[in-house]
Short mmCIF file of C-alpha atoms and ligand atoms in Angstrom, two decimals:
data_model
loop_
_atom_site.label_atom_id
_atom_site.label_comp_id
_atom_site.label_asym_id
_atom_site.label_seq_id
_atom_site.Cartn_x
_atom_site.Cartn_y
_atom_site.Cartn_z
CA MET A 17 12.96 -12.79 5.03
CA MET A 18 13.96 -8.96 5.06
CA MET A 19 14.80 -6.92 1.37
CA LEU A 20 18.63 -5.46 1.73
CA ILE A 21 18.46 -1.67 1.96
CA GLY A 22 21.59 0.04 2.41
CA GLY A 23 22.84 -3.09 4.18
CA GLU A 24 19.88 -3.50 6.21
CA TRP A 25 17.24 -6.36 6.71
CA THR A 26 14.11 -3.74 6.48
CA ALA A 27 10.51 -4.21 6.00
CA SER A 28 8.87 -2.82 2.96
CA CYS A 29 8.10 0.96 3.57
CA SER A 30 4.51 0.22 3.31
CA GLY A 31 4.31 -2.62 5.54
CA GLU A 32 3.14 -4.82 3.22
CA THR A 33 4.65 -8.10 2.26
CA TYR A 34 3.48 -11.74 0.86
CA GLU A 35 3.80 -15.23 0.71
CA VAL A 36 5.45 -16.97 -2.21
CA ARG A 37 4.55 -21.00 -2.22
CA ASN A 38 5.42 -23.93 -3.63
CA PRO A 39 4.38 -24.93 -6.64
CA ALA A 40 4.82 -28.39 -6.35
CA ASN A 41 2.06 -28.31 -3.75
CA GLY A 42 1.06 -25.16 -2.60
CA MET A 43 2.04 -24.25 0.45
CA PRO A 44 3.88 -21.34 1.48
CA VAL A 45 7.60 -21.83 2.75
CA GLY A 46 8.83 -18.20 3.02
CA ALA A 47 6.70 -14.19 2.94
CA ALA A 48 8.85 -11.39 2.03
CA PRO A 49 8.39 -7.67 1.10
CA LEU A 50 6.13 -5.68 -1.02
CA GLY A 51 8.23 -3.42 -2.06
CA ASN A 52 6.64 -0.20 -3.79
CA ALA A 53 8.40 2.79 -5.85
CA GLU A 54 9.31 4.70 -2.42
CA ASP A 55 11.45 1.20 -1.50
CA VAL A 56 13.11 1.62 -4.61
CA LYS A 57 14.07 5.94 -3.65
CA ARG A 58 15.35 4.61 -0.63
CA ALA A 59 17.53 1.94 -2.89
CA VAL A 60 18.91 4.09 -5.11
CA ASP A 61 19.85 6.96 -2.45
CA CYS A 62 21.63 3.02 -0.75
CA ALA A 63 23.50 2.80 -3.92
CA HIS A 64 24.47 5.79 -5.31
CA GLU A 65 25.70 6.93 -1.70
CA ALA A 66 27.94 3.37 -1.90
CA PHE A 67 28.93 4.44 -5.18
CA LYS A 68 31.13 6.73 -4.05
CA LYS A 69 33.56 5.24 -2.12
CA TRP A 70 33.09 0.99 -4.02
CA SER A 71 34.39 2.67 -7.03
CA GLY A 72 37.44 3.64 -5.56
CA ILE A 73 38.21 0.62 -4.19
CA ALA A 74 40.88 -1.20 -6.15
CA ALA A 75 38.55 -4.16 -8.56
CA ARG A 76 40.91 -6.45 -7.72
CA GLU A 77 39.79 -6.21 -4.12
CA ARG A 78 36.30 -5.74 -4.95
CA GLY A 79 37.34 -9.60 -6.47
CA LYS A 80 38.76 -10.49 -3.46
CA ILE A 81 34.78 -10.26 -1.82
CA LEU A 82 33.52 -11.64 -4.67
CA PHE A 83 36.44 -14.48 -4.45
CA ARG A 84 35.01 -15.30 -0.26
CA ALA A 85 31.19 -15.13 -1.76
CA ALA A 86 31.95 -18.26 -3.97
CA GLN A 87 33.84 -19.99 -1.49
CA ARG A 88 30.39 -19.87 1.25
CA VAL A 89 27.76 -20.07 -2.10
CA ARG A 90 29.39 -23.66 -2.30
CA GLU A 91 29.53 -24.07 1.58
CA MET A 92 25.82 -23.52 1.18
CA GLN A 93 24.96 -25.40 -1.61
CA HIS A 94 22.77 -27.83 -0.10
CA GLU A 95 20.79 -25.43 1.48
CA LEU A 96 20.65 -22.67 -1.28
CA ALA A 97 19.68 -24.98 -3.42
CA VAL A 98 16.68 -26.98 -1.30
CA THR A 99 15.22 -23.46 -0.62
CA LEU A 100 15.71 -22.39 -4.79
CA THR A 101 13.34 -25.82 -4.98
CA MET A 102 11.52 -24.88 -2.81
CA GLU A 103 9.76 -22.26 -4.57
CA GLN A 104 10.42 -22.45 -8.33
CA GLY A 105 9.88 -26.63 -8.92
CA LYS A 106 13.14 -27.86 -10.13
CA PRO A 107 14.08 -30.95 -9.64
CA LEU A 108 16.86 -30.49 -6.50
CA LYS A 109 19.90 -31.64 -9.40
CA GLU A 110 19.54 -29.24 -11.05
CA ALA A 111 18.94 -26.37 -8.27
CA ARG A 112 21.90 -27.59 -6.79
CA ASP A 113 23.58 -26.90 -10.10
CA GLU A 114 22.39 -24.12 -10.57
CA ILE A 115 23.52 -22.46 -7.09
CA GLN A 116 27.78 -23.88 -8.29
CA GLY A 117 26.96 -22.08 -11.89
CA PHE A 118 26.41 -18.76 -9.60
CA ALA A 119 29.72 -19.34 -7.83
CA ASN A 120 31.15 -20.69 -10.77
CA ILE A 121 30.09 -16.90 -12.15
CA LEU A 122 31.34 -14.99 -9.15
CA GLU A 123 35.02 -16.46 -9.10
CA TYR A 124 35.16 -15.96 -13.27
CA TYR A 125 34.85 -12.27 -12.60
CA ALA A 126 36.49 -11.62 -9.41
CA GLY A 127 39.63 -13.48 -11.63
CA ILE A 128 39.28 -10.81 -14.06
CA SER A 129 38.99 -8.38 -11.54
CA ALA A 130 43.00 -9.01 -11.50
CA ALA A 131 43.43 -7.91 -15.62
CA LEU A 132 41.16 -5.04 -15.50
CA ASP A 133 43.48 -1.87 -16.14
CA ASP A 134 43.19 1.46 -18.63
CA ARG A 135 44.65 1.34 -21.81
CA SER A 136 47.26 3.81 -23.25
CA VAL A 137 47.54 5.73 -27.04
CA SER A 138 50.79 7.15 -28.18
CA LEU A 139 49.10 10.01 -31.40
CA PRO A 140 50.95 11.67 -33.79
CA LYS A 141 53.11 14.86 -33.85
CA GLY A 142 53.35 12.64 -29.65
CA GLY A 143 50.61 13.21 -27.86
CA ARG A 144 48.62 10.98 -26.07
CA CYS A 145 45.67 9.47 -24.85
CA ILE A 146 44.34 7.78 -22.00
CA VAL A 147 41.00 5.35 -21.92
CA LEU A 148 39.64 5.16 -18.66
CA ARG A 149 37.35 1.82 -18.46
CA ARG A 150 35.26 3.77 -15.57
CA PRO A 151 31.91 1.78 -13.37
CA ILE A 152 29.05 3.68 -15.24
CA GLY A 153 27.20 4.18 -11.74
CA VAL A 154 24.47 2.66 -10.41
CA CYS A 155 23.04 -0.14 -12.15
CA GLY A 156 19.52 -1.26 -11.93
CA ALA A 157 18.99 -5.92 -12.73
CA ILE A 158 15.12 -7.03 -12.87
CA ILE A 159 15.58 -10.53 -12.92
CA PRO A 160 12.92 -13.30 -14.35
CA TRP A 161 11.44 -16.98 -12.42
CA ASN A 162 13.04 -19.31 -13.41
CA VAL A 163 16.67 -19.34 -13.41
CA PRO A 164 17.47 -16.54 -10.77
CA ALA A 165 20.95 -17.98 -9.55
CA ILE A 166 22.48 -17.86 -12.62
CA ILE A 167 20.79 -14.50 -13.50
CA MET A 168 21.51 -12.47 -10.91
CA GLY A 169 25.23 -14.13 -10.56
CA TRP A 170 25.44 -12.33 -14.45
CA LYS A 171 24.73 -9.26 -13.41
CA VAL A 172 25.62 -8.76 -10.37
CA GLY A 173 30.32 -10.19 -10.94
CA PRO A 174 30.52 -7.83 -13.64
CA ALA A 175 28.32 -4.26 -12.42
CA LEU A 176 30.18 -4.97 -8.61
CA VAL A 177 33.32 -6.29 -10.17
CA THR A 178 33.76 -2.80 -11.68
CA GLY A 179 32.69 -0.99 -9.14
CA ASN A 180 28.63 -0.15 -10.14
CA THR A 181 27.28 -0.37 -7.37
CA LEU A 182 23.58 -2.34 -7.75
CA VAL A 183 19.71 -2.20 -7.06
CA LEU A 184 18.54 -5.95 -7.60
CA LYS A 185 14.62 -6.80 -8.25
CA PRO A 186 13.85 -10.85 -8.20
CA ALA A 187 10.73 -12.02 -9.93
CA THR A 188 7.81 -11.99 -7.41
CA THR A 189 7.66 -15.94 -7.57
CA THR A 190 11.90 -16.53 -5.89
CA PRO A 191 12.66 -14.21 -4.12
CA LEU A 192 14.04 -15.74 -1.25
CA THR A 193 17.80 -17.04 -3.57
CA SER A 194 18.10 -13.05 -3.79
CA LEU A 195 18.00 -13.06 -0.57
CA SER A 196 19.75 -15.70 0.39
CA LEU A 197 22.99 -15.26 -2.12
CA ALA A 198 22.94 -11.31 -1.08
CA SER A 199 23.04 -11.98 1.94
CA ILE A 200 26.22 -14.59 2.31
CA LEU A 201 27.68 -11.37 -0.58
CA LYS A 202 26.80 -9.25 2.46
CA GLU A 203 28.50 -11.69 5.06
CA SER A 204 32.06 -12.42 3.10
CA GLY A 205 32.09 -8.43 2.93
CA LEU A 206 30.50 -6.38 0.22
CA PRO A 207 30.27 -2.50 2.53
CA ASP A 208 26.62 -1.60 2.98
CA GLY A 209 24.44 0.07 -0.19
CA VAL A 210 26.56 -2.06 -2.97
CA LEU A 211 24.13 -4.89 -3.24
CA ASN A 212 20.60 -3.85 -2.87
CA VAL A 213 17.38 -6.73 -3.23
CA VAL A 214 14.08 -5.06 -3.23
CA THR A 215 11.26 -7.50 -3.87
CA GLY A 216 7.95 -6.88 -5.23
CA ARG A 217 5.94 -6.07 -7.96
CA GLY A 218 7.22 -5.29 -12.08
CA ALA A 219 4.01 -3.36 -12.35
CA SER A 220 5.27 -0.85 -9.91
CA VAL A 221 9.00 -1.37 -8.28
CA GLY A 222 10.33 -3.17 -12.01
CA GLU A 223 8.85 0.00 -13.48
CA GLU A 224 9.65 2.75 -10.58
CA MET A 225 13.65 1.31 -11.42
CA VAL A 226 13.42 1.43 -14.91
CA ARG A 227 11.97 4.83 -14.46
CA SER A 228 14.36 6.51 -11.76
CA PRO A 229 17.03 8.62 -13.86
CA ALA A 230 19.57 8.05 -11.03
CA ILE A 231 19.60 4.65 -12.28
CA ARG A 232 22.24 4.82 -14.78
CA LYS A 233 21.62 1.40 -16.63
CA ILE A 234 19.33 -0.77 -17.04
CA SER A 235 19.96 -4.44 -17.16
CA PHE A 236 16.79 -6.99 -17.72
CA THR A 237 16.18 -10.77 -18.23
CA GLY A 238 13.06 -11.61 -19.10
CA SER A 239 9.90 -11.55 -21.74
CA VAL A 240 9.92 -9.85 -24.80
CA GLU A 241 6.87 -7.75 -24.58
CA THR A 242 7.66 -5.97 -20.89
CA GLY A 243 12.10 -6.08 -22.77
CA LYS A 244 9.98 -3.54 -25.48
CA ARG A 245 8.51 -1.97 -23.02
CA VAL A 246 11.54 -1.23 -20.00
CA LEU A 247 13.49 -0.20 -23.22
CA GLN A 248 10.53 2.01 -24.37
CA ALA A 249 11.08 3.96 -21.09
CA ALA A 250 14.10 3.18 -20.37
CA SER A 251 15.12 5.94 -23.40
CA ALA A 252 13.29 8.96 -21.05
CA SER A 253 17.06 9.11 -18.81
CA MET A 254 19.04 7.56 -21.63
CA LYS A 255 19.78 4.84 -19.74
CA ARG A 256 22.34 1.93 -21.22
CA VAL A 257 20.37 -1.25 -21.55
CA THR A 258 21.32 -4.78 -21.74
CA LEU A 259 18.29 -7.25 -22.79
CA GLU A 260 18.43 -10.56 -22.17
CA LEU A 261 14.82 -11.96 -23.85
CA GLY A 262 12.63 -15.19 -24.69
CA GLY A 263 13.77 -17.16 -27.44
CA SER A 264 11.74 -20.15 -29.61
CA ASP A 265 15.27 -22.07 -31.04
CA PRO A 266 16.21 -24.16 -32.80
CA MET A 267 17.64 -27.73 -32.82
CA ILE A 268 18.67 -29.34 -36.04
CA VAL A 269 19.00 -33.35 -36.04
CA CYS A 270 20.61 -34.46 -39.37
CA ASP A 271 20.36 -38.03 -40.88
CA ASP A 272 24.34 -38.70 -39.83
CA ALA A 273 23.73 -37.86 -36.46
CA ASP A 274 24.69 -40.25 -33.37
CA MET A 275 20.96 -40.21 -32.62
CA ASN A 276 21.10 -41.53 -29.07
CA LYS A 277 23.12 -38.86 -28.10
CA ALA A 278 20.80 -36.41 -30.42
CA VAL A 279 17.38 -37.39 -28.42
CA GLU A 280 19.70 -37.56 -25.32
CA GLY A 281 19.92 -34.04 -26.65
CA ALA A 282 16.42 -33.41 -27.09
CA VAL A 283 14.87 -34.65 -23.76
CA HIS A 284 17.99 -32.58 -21.85
CA GLY A 285 17.08 -29.21 -23.76
CA ARG A 286 13.62 -29.55 -23.81
CA PHE A 287 12.25 -30.97 -20.39
CA TYR A 288 15.32 -29.11 -18.11
CA ASN A 289 13.78 -27.20 -15.87
CA CYS A 290 9.91 -28.44 -16.66
CA GLY A 291 10.78 -26.53 -20.24
CA GLN A 292 11.09 -22.66 -18.14
CA THR A 293 14.73 -22.44 -20.31
CA CYS A 294 14.91 -19.00 -22.44
CA THR A 295 17.69 -21.26 -23.85
CA ALA A 296 16.18 -24.96 -24.51
CA VAL A 297 15.08 -26.46 -27.91
CA LYS A 298 11.54 -25.27 -27.61
CA ARG A 299 11.12 -26.34 -32.11
CA LEU A 300 12.99 -29.81 -33.49
CA TYR A 301 14.29 -30.18 -36.97
CA VAL A 302 14.65 -33.68 -37.52
CA PHE A 303 15.69 -34.65 -41.57
CA GLU A 304 12.50 -36.84 -42.67
CA SER A 305 14.80 -40.33 -43.66
CA ILE A 306 15.07 -40.16 -40.01
CA ALA A 307 12.07 -38.87 -38.10
CA GLU A 308 10.00 -42.45 -37.56
CA GLU A 309 12.85 -43.84 -36.05
CA PHE A 310 14.20 -40.56 -33.96
CA VAL A 311 10.19 -39.77 -32.62
CA ARG A 312 9.54 -43.53 -31.40
CA ARG A 313 13.27 -42.73 -29.13
CA LEU A 314 12.44 -39.69 -28.78
CA LYS A 315 9.17 -41.18 -26.61
CA GLY A 316 10.61 -43.84 -25.21
CA ARG A 317 12.70 -41.65 -23.07
CA VAL A 318 10.12 -39.63 -22.71
CA GLU A 319 7.61 -41.40 -21.08
CA CYS A 320 10.42 -42.72 -18.64
CA LEU A 321 11.24 -39.28 -16.82
CA SER A 322 9.65 -39.06 -13.27
CA VAL A 323 7.61 -35.82 -12.61
CA GLY A 324 6.57 -34.82 -9.26
CA ASN A 325 8.55 -32.41 -6.62
CA GLY A 326 11.70 -31.72 -7.38
CA LEU A 327 12.48 -32.44 -3.58
CA ASP A 328 11.45 -36.32 -4.43
CA GLU A 329 14.55 -38.29 -4.87
CA GLY A 330 14.61 -40.13 -8.72
CA VAL A 331 12.92 -36.70 -10.36
CA ASP A 332 13.63 -35.67 -13.23
CA MET A 333 10.92 -32.50 -14.25
CA GLY A 334 9.31 -30.47 -11.68
CA PRO A 335 6.01 -28.55 -12.05
CA LEU A 336 5.81 -25.26 -13.82
CA ASN A 337 7.02 -22.42 -11.35
CA ASN A 338 3.66 -20.78 -11.87
CA GLY A 339 -0.03 -20.49 -12.25
CA ALA A 340 0.26 -18.25 -14.34
CA GLN A 341 2.60 -19.83 -16.88
CA TRP A 342 0.50 -23.73 -16.08
CA GLU A 343 -2.91 -21.97 -17.69
CA ARG A 344 -0.89 -21.21 -20.68
CA ILE A 345 0.84 -24.23 -22.00
CA LYS A 346 -2.96 -26.13 -21.46
CA THR A 347 -4.61 -23.10 -23.31
CA LEU A 348 -1.99 -23.77 -26.27
CA VAL A 349 -1.61 -27.35 -26.23
CA GLY A 350 -6.11 -27.53 -25.77
CA MET A 351 -5.45 -25.61 -29.60
CA VAL A 352 -3.05 -27.59 -31.08
CA LYS A 353 -5.73 -30.14 -30.22
CA GLU A 354 -9.09 -28.59 -30.61
CA LYS A 355 -7.98 -26.62 -34.55
CA ASP A 356 -6.08 -29.45 -35.31
CA GLU A 357 -2.49 -27.90 -35.66
CA GLY A 358 -0.68 -31.20 -35.13
CA ASN A 359 -0.38 -34.98 -33.15
CA VAL A 360 0.29 -35.06 -29.44
CA VAL A 361 1.53 -37.89 -29.55
CA SER A 362 2.27 -37.84 -26.08
CA GLY A 363 1.04 -35.93 -22.29
CA GLY A 364 -0.26 -32.75 -23.23
CA LYS A 365 -2.02 -33.60 -20.29
CA VAL A 366 -2.47 -32.67 -16.55
CA PRO A 367 -1.34 -35.59 -14.05
CA GLU A 368 -3.96 -37.20 -12.66
CA GLY A 369 -2.94 -38.30 -8.59
CA GLU A 370 -3.31 -37.48 -5.83
CA LYS A 371 0.76 -35.91 -5.37
CA TYR A 372 -0.37 -33.80 -7.96
CA LYS A 373 -3.28 -32.51 -6.90
CA ASN A 374 -1.70 -28.97 -5.41
CA GLY A 375 0.88 -28.55 -7.94
CA TYR A 376 1.03 -26.93 -11.37
CA PHE A 377 2.46 -30.22 -13.36
CA TYR A 378 2.48 -30.99 -16.45
CA MET A 379 3.60 -33.78 -18.81
CA PRO A 380 6.37 -33.66 -20.77
CA THR A 381 4.81 -33.80 -24.37
CA LEU A 382 5.90 -34.15 -27.96
CA VAL A 383 3.78 -33.05 -31.14
CA THR A 384 4.79 -33.88 -34.58
CA ASP A 385 2.65 -32.87 -37.59
CA VAL A 386 3.06 -29.21 -36.20
CA SER A 387 0.88 -26.89 -38.63
CA PRO A 388 3.70 -23.73 -39.46
CA GLY A 389 1.05 -21.23 -38.86
CA SER A 390 0.31 -22.05 -35.16
CA ALA A 391 1.19 -20.88 -31.75
CA LEU A 392 3.64 -23.65 -31.17
CA LEU A 393 6.04 -22.35 -33.55
CA LYS A 394 5.53 -18.66 -33.63
CA GLU A 395 5.59 -17.08 -29.70
CA GLU A 396 7.98 -18.99 -27.18
CA VAL A 397 6.68 -21.97 -25.53
CA PHE A 398 8.32 -21.72 -21.79
CA GLY A 399 6.78 -24.86 -20.34
CA PRO A 400 7.54 -29.33 -21.68
CA VAL A 401 5.67 -29.64 -25.05
CA LEU A 402 8.02 -29.86 -28.14
CA PRO A 403 6.72 -29.54 -31.61
CA ILE A 404 8.67 -31.93 -33.31
CA ILE A 405 8.86 -30.96 -37.84
CA THR A 406 10.03 -33.18 -40.40
CA VAL A 407 11.87 -31.71 -43.17
CA LYS A 408 14.13 -32.71 -46.52
CA GLY A 409 17.26 -31.59 -45.69
CA LEU A 410 19.38 -28.54 -44.02
CA ASP A 411 18.93 -25.51 -46.30
CA GLU A 412 14.87 -26.14 -46.00
CA ALA A 413 15.66 -26.49 -42.19
CA ILE A 414 17.87 -23.97 -41.18
CA GLU A 415 15.17 -21.79 -43.26
CA LEU A 416 12.53 -22.87 -41.17
CA ALA A 417 14.82 -22.33 -38.50
CA ASN A 418 15.20 -18.88 -39.14
CA ASP A 419 11.48 -17.90 -40.10
CA THR A 420 10.59 -16.32 -36.59
CA ARG A 421 10.74 -12.68 -34.64
CA PHE A 422 13.09 -14.36 -31.73
CA GLY A 423 16.86 -15.34 -32.16
CA LEU A 424 18.16 -17.25 -28.84
CA GLY A 425 20.36 -20.03 -28.79
CA SER A 426 19.65 -22.58 -33.02
CA SER A 427 21.48 -25.86 -32.49
CA ILE A 428 23.30 -28.33 -35.57
CA TRP A 429 23.28 -32.27 -35.04
CA THR A 430 25.60 -33.80 -37.32
CA ARG A 431 29.52 -35.18 -37.79
CA ASP A 432 29.16 -33.28 -41.58
CA ILE A 433 31.85 -30.91 -41.42
CA GLU A 434 30.80 -29.37 -44.08
CA LYS A 435 26.60 -28.24 -42.98
CA ILE A 436 28.11 -27.28 -39.24
CA ARG A 437 30.14 -24.53 -41.29
CA MET A 438 26.46 -23.99 -43.21
CA ALA A 439 24.43 -23.46 -39.46
CA CYS A 440 26.58 -21.83 -38.26
CA GLU A 441 26.67 -19.23 -40.65
CA ARG A 442 23.55 -19.07 -41.51
CA LEU A 443 21.89 -20.08 -38.25
CA GLU A 444 20.73 -16.12 -36.98
CA SER A 445 20.85 -16.88 -32.87
CA GLY A 446 23.45 -15.32 -30.32
CA VAL A 447 25.36 -18.89 -29.83
CA THR A 448 24.96 -21.67 -32.27
CA TRP A 449 25.62 -24.85 -30.43
CA VAL A 450 26.99 -28.35 -32.31
CA ASN A 451 26.35 -31.15 -30.93
CA GLN A 452 24.43 -30.32 -27.36
CA HIS A 453 22.19 -26.99 -26.21
CA VAL A 454 21.78 -24.98 -23.41
CA ARG A 455 25.25 -25.32 -21.76
CA LEU A 456 26.29 -21.73 -21.23
CA PRO A 457 29.92 -21.40 -18.70
CA PRO A 458 30.80 -17.99 -17.65
CA GLU A 459 32.99 -17.13 -20.42
CA VAL A 460 31.07 -17.58 -23.26
CA PRO A 461 29.54 -13.96 -24.32
CA PHE A 462 25.57 -14.39 -24.39
CA GLY A 463 21.98 -13.20 -25.90
CA GLY A 464 20.14 -12.76 -28.41
CA VAL A 465 19.62 -11.68 -32.05
CA LYS A 466 16.27 -9.92 -33.70
CA GLU A 467 14.39 -9.47 -30.63
CA SER A 468 15.57 -12.04 -27.87
CA GLY A 469 17.82 -9.23 -27.22
CA VAL A 470 19.97 -6.08 -27.33
CA GLY A 471 23.85 -7.01 -25.49
CA ARG A 472 25.77 -9.71 -24.37
CA GLU A 473 26.16 -11.04 -21.07
CA ASN A 474 28.61 -12.57 -19.68
CA GLY A 475 32.78 -13.51 -21.12
CA ILE A 476 34.92 -10.39 -20.91
CA GLU A 477 32.24 -9.33 -22.96
CA ALA A 478 30.60 -8.04 -19.99
CA ILE A 479 33.26 -5.61 -18.18
CA ASP A 480 32.22 -3.22 -21.41
CA ALA A 481 28.62 -3.22 -20.21
CA TYR A 482 29.00 -2.44 -16.94
CA THR A 483 32.19 -0.22 -17.98
CA GLU A 484 32.22 3.17 -20.17
CA LEU A 485 34.70 4.65 -21.32
CA LYS A 486 36.88 8.24 -21.24
CA SER A 487 39.73 9.79 -23.02
CA ILE A 488 42.14 11.62 -21.02
CA ILE A 489 44.00 13.48 -24.10
CA SER A 490 47.29 15.26 -23.37
P1 NAD B 502 8.51 -10.77 -17.39
O1 NAD B 502 8.96 -9.81 -18.17
O2 NAD B 502 7.15 -10.47 -16.98
O3 NAD B 502 9.69 -10.74 -15.75
C1 NAD B 502 10.89 -10.06 -15.74
C2 NAD B 502 10.63 -9.78 -14.45
O4 NAD B 502 10.48 -8.33 -14.61
C3 NAD B 502 10.26 -9.85 -13.89
O5 NAD B 502 10.66 -9.09 -12.61
C4 NAD B 502 8.83 -8.70 -13.33
O6 NAD B 502 8.87 -8.75 -11.69
C5 NAD B 502 9.69 -7.86 -14.13
N1 NAD B 502 8.47 -7.08 -14.64
C6 NAD B 502 7.57 -7.20 -14.57
N2 NAD B 502 6.68 -6.32 -15.35
C7 NAD B 502 7.93 -5.24 -15.53
C8 NAD B 502 7.51 -3.56 -16.10
N3 NAD B 502 6.64 -3.12 -16.32
N4 NAD B 502 8.90 -3.10 -15.89
C9 NAD B 502 9.75 -3.27 -15.28
N5 NAD B 502 10.15 -5.04 -14.86
C10 NAD B 502 8.57 -5.74 -15.06
O7 NAD B 502 9.77 -12.16 -17.29
P2 NAD B 502 8.71 -13.73 -16.52
O8 NAD B 502 7.98 -15.00 -17.17
O9 NAD B 502 9.73 -13.60 -15.26
O10 NAD B 502 10.82 -14.62 -17.20
C11 NAD B 502 10.27 -15.76 -18.95
C12 NAD B 502 10.81 -14.64 -19.83
O11 NAD B 502 12.09 -15.07 -19.40
C13 NAD B 502 10.35 -16.05 -21.44
O12 NAD B 502 10.17 -15.38 -21.93
C14 NAD B 502 12.07 -16.22 -21.40
O13 NAD B 502 12.75 -17.75 -22.47
C15 NAD B 502 12.81 -14.79 -20.94
N6 NAD B 502 14.45 -15.75 -20.60
C16 NAD B 502 15.80 -14.52 -20.82
C17 NAD B 502 16.90 -14.87 -20.65
C18 NAD B 502 17.83 -14.13 -21.80
O14 NAD B 502 18.86 -15.05 -21.45
N7 NAD B 502 18.00 -13.92 -22.72
C19 NAD B 502 16.80 -16.33 -18.96
C20 NAD B 502 15.76 -16.79 -18.67
C21 NAD B 502 14.37 -15.96 -19.13
#
């Protein structure tokens, strides 16, 4: 596919392309231009030009385009989901849900467009202040490969409805879904230059976007390490920044929890998207009085998960998205075994067999008796490995849950209202789920505390993140 700059499907300035490969079998699924700094400059110029008109259109008119695009995305759900599965690896059912999620987000912000207005404040001595809500200008969106459609929606929806124009950079391994969704927005009437997609590497395209003084805001979703670099580089031109970074979400299972529900929640929370979700359950704390029974049931359930190519019928878990992640997971579990930092009670290896030969597959893995200093607890484990820790009670669980530099999500599983209240108040995270984990509809403001990020996306709050207020006093 070509990339989209100023409404034109275009090659990169260098003419270079790269292959996109299916992580389930290593087969090529397409190609994308290898963009560079020059391509970013072209895109920024087009976005700057397009801003002049787009920012002056009534918000409801902008919303109508998003509505039309959402409808078209729903019509093309299957084709889009196949593209997503082929480049990302997730099971087709999850890919279909994700595409639907993208449409939901566009519709949510299209709906909000009708309510966007300015504010009037009366002042002492008969004065008046009108507070205008204005778009920021050209914005940059840098997104990861794990949930490329939803995360693109989180940025495109609020940025465009508020009158900004956008330069978007997909992750290197998942450009095709973003380009297909951009193509639908274009067909739905989005004017040329309002949304530009530049494909290529973070070190060239991404860094140039963060450097470019003409980009007034960067919304970045990715790892904490890259997020820190983005924050530092963005300061040179005093850009607005939203950073949605990594997490190490704790799930706390109390002795009075509905055990079946908690087991299902742990399976979905950890192994959905092969464990590559920012808000996946990455540490599980279970009360010691029920731990043995809980682990027995969880192990039984996990060992029934079918691992395979996401396009195949009945597959519950696909491969990891790329070789670097696959190597990291193998190394992490290898270290646990080598250093005797825990008991691998299920999985802990690459599956064997012809169908797994050329893919980045890893078995769903459970580790118990994890040592407190283990990287499984200290780092973000972005793959299908769940460390399980037993605790005496809620105080200990909360203390251990908060003992991390991350603070994205957390969950409490209990029937006791007092325990729920205590956990919701004390867990250090941007979101706490009660008897569930992971679900994030567009209405919910979302973001992290501590090193998990800066700012909020989603919900009405994202409107603030893409607008500047200007006060006019008379
Ligand atoms: P990553 O940080 O390696 O890359 C993210 C994006 O940044 C990619 O498009 C990449 O090309 C680009 N990039 C890389 N280096 C750059 C640089 N120097 N300057 C500018 N851009 C650069 O992350 P990843 O491995 O693609 O994604 C996984 C991470 O994303 C995990 O940590 C996960 O938790 C996080 N994530 C967070 C959320 C959230 O909403 N909080 C959602 C999904 C994923």
